[in-house]
Short mmCIF file of the C-alpha atoms (twelve columns), coordinates in Angstrom:
data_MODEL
# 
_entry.id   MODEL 
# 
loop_
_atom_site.group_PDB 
_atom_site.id 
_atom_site.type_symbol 
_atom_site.label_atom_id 
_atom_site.label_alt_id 
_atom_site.label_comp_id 
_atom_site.label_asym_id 
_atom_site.label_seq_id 
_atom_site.Cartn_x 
_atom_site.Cartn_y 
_atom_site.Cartn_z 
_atom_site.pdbx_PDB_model_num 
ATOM 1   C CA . UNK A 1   -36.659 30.302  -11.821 1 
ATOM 2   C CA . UNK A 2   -33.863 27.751  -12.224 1 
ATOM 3   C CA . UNK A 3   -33.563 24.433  -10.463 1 
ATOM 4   C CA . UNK A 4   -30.712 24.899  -7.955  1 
ATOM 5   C CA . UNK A 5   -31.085 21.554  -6.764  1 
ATOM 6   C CA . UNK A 6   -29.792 20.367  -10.055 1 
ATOM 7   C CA . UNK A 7   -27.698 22.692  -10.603 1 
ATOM 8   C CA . UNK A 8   -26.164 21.848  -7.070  1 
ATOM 9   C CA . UNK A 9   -25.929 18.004  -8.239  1 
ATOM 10  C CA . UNK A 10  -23.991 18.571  -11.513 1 
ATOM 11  C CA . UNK A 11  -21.650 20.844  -9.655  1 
ATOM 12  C CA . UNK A 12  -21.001 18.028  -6.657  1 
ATOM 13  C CA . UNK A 13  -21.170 15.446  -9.290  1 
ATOM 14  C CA . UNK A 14  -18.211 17.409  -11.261 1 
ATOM 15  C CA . UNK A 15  -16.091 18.211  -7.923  1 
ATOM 16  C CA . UNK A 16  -16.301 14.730  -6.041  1 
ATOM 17  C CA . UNK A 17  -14.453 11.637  -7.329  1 
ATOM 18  C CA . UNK A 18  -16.433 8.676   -8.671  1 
ATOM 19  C CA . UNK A 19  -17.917 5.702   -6.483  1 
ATOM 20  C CA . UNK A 20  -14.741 3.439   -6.097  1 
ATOM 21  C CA . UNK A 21  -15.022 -0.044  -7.346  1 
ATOM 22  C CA . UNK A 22  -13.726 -3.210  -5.440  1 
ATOM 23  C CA . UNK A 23  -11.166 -3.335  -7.919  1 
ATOM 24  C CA . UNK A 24  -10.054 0.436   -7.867  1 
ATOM 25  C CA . UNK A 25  -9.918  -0.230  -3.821  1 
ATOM 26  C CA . UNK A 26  -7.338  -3.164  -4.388  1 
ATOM 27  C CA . UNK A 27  -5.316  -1.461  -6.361  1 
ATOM 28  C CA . UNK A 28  -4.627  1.535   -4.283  1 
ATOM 29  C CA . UNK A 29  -4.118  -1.046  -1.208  1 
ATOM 30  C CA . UNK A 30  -1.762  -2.610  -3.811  1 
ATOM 31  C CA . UNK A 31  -0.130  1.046   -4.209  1 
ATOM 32  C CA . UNK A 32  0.003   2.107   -0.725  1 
ATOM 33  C CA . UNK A 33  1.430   -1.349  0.305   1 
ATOM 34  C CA . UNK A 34  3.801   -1.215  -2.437  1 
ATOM 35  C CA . UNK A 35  5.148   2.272   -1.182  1 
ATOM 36  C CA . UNK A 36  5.438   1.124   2.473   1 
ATOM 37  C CA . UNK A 37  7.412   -1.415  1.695   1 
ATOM 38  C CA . UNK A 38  9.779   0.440   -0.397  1 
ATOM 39  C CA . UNK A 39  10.094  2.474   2.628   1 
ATOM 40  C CA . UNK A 40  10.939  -0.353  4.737   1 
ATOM 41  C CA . UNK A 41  13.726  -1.341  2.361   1 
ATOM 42  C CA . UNK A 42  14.899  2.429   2.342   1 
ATOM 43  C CA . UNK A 43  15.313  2.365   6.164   1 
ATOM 44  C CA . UNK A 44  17.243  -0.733  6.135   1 
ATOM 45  C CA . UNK A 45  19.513  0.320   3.615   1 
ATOM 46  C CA . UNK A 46  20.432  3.982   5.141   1 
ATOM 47  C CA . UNK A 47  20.962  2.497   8.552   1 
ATOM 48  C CA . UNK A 48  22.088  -0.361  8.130   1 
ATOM 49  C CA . UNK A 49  23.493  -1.838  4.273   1 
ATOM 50  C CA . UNK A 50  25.075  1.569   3.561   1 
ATOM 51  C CA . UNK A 51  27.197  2.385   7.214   1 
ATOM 52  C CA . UNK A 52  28.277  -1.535  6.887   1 
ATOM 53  C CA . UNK A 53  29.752  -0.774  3.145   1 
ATOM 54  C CA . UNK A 54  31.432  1.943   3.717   1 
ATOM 55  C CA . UNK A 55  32.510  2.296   6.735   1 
ATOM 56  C CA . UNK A 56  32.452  -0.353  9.204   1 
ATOM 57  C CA . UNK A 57  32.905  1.741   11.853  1 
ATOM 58  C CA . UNK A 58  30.510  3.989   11.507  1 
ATOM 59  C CA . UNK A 59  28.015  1.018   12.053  1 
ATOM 60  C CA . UNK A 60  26.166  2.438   15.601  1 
ATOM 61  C CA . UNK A 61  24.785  -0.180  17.424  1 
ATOM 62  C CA . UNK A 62  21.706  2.197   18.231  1 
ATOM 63  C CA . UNK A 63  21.232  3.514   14.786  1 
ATOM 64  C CA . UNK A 64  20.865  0.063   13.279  1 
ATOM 65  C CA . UNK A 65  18.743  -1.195  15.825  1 
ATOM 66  C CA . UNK A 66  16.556  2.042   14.601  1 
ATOM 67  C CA . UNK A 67  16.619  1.185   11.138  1 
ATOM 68  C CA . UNK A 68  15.275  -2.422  11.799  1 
ATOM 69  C CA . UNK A 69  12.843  -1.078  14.529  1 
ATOM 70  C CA . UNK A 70  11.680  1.411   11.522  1 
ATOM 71  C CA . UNK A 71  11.253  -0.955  8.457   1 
ATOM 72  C CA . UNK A 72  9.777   -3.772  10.948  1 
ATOM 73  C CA . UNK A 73  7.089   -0.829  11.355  1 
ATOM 74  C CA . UNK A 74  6.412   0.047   8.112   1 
ATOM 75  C CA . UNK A 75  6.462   -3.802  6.662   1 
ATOM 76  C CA . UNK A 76  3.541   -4.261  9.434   1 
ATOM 77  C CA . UNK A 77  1.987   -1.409  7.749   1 
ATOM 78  C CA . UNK A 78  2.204   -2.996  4.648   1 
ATOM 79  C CA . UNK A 79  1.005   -6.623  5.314   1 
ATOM 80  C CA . UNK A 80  -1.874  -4.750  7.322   1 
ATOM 81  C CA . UNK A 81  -2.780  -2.694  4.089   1 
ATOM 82  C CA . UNK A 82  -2.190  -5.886  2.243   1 
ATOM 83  C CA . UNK A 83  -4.539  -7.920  5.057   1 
ATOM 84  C CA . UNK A 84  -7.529  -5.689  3.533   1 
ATOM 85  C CA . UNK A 85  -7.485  -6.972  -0.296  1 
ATOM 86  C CA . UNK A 86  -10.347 -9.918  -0.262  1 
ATOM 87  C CA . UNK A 87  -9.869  -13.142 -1.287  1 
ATOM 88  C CA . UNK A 88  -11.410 -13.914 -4.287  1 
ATOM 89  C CA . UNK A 89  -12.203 -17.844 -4.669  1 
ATOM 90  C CA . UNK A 90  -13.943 -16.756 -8.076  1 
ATOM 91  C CA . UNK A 91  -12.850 -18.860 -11.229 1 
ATOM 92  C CA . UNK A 92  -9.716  -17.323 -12.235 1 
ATOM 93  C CA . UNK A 93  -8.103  -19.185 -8.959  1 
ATOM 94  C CA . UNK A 94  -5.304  -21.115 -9.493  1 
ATOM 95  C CA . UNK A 95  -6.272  -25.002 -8.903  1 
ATOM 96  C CA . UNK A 96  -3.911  -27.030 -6.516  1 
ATOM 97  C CA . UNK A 97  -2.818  -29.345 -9.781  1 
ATOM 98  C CA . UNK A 98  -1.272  -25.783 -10.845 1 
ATOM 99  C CA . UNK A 99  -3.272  -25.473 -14.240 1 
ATOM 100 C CA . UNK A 100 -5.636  -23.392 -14.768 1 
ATOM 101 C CA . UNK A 101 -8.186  -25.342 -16.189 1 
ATOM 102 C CA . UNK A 102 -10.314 -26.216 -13.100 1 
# 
């Protein structure tokens, strides 16, 4: 009779992802902050940069107040993804002389 419990195990073991390291954590933080804030800049540049190029009348006091509203939202997003990374005092810290030697 075969072990299913095992069995079972390899078969979770093959289909879940792996125990995330501190340093696999900061870099998807990293990511996902990276990506908000690229949306922030995309907001301000569709409502606001692009009508003020082109056309100047087809700035819309509404729309622009919008496009600020909507990047102020996703930067917030970003520094609060951003607020999650831990501060490592470790030895690789920058002294305040600005060398790295200690």
């Amino acid at each position: 009779m075969p072990d299913t419990h095992a069995t079972a195990r390899r078969i979770l073991r093959a289909l879940l992802p792996p125990p995330q390291t501190p340093k696999h954590r900061k870099d998807r933080l990293k990511a996902l902050a990276g990506a908000f804030q690229t949306l922030a800049l995309g907001a301000v540049g569709v409502g606001f940069l692009t009508p003020m190029i082109t056309d100047y009348t087809a700035l819309n006091r509404s729309h622009v107040l919008a496009a600020c509203l909507l990047s102020l939202i996703f930067e917030g997003i970003s520094l609060t993804l951003l607020a999650y990374i831990p501060y490592d005092s470790g030895n690789d810290a920058v002294s305040s002389k600005g060398d790295n030697n200690g």
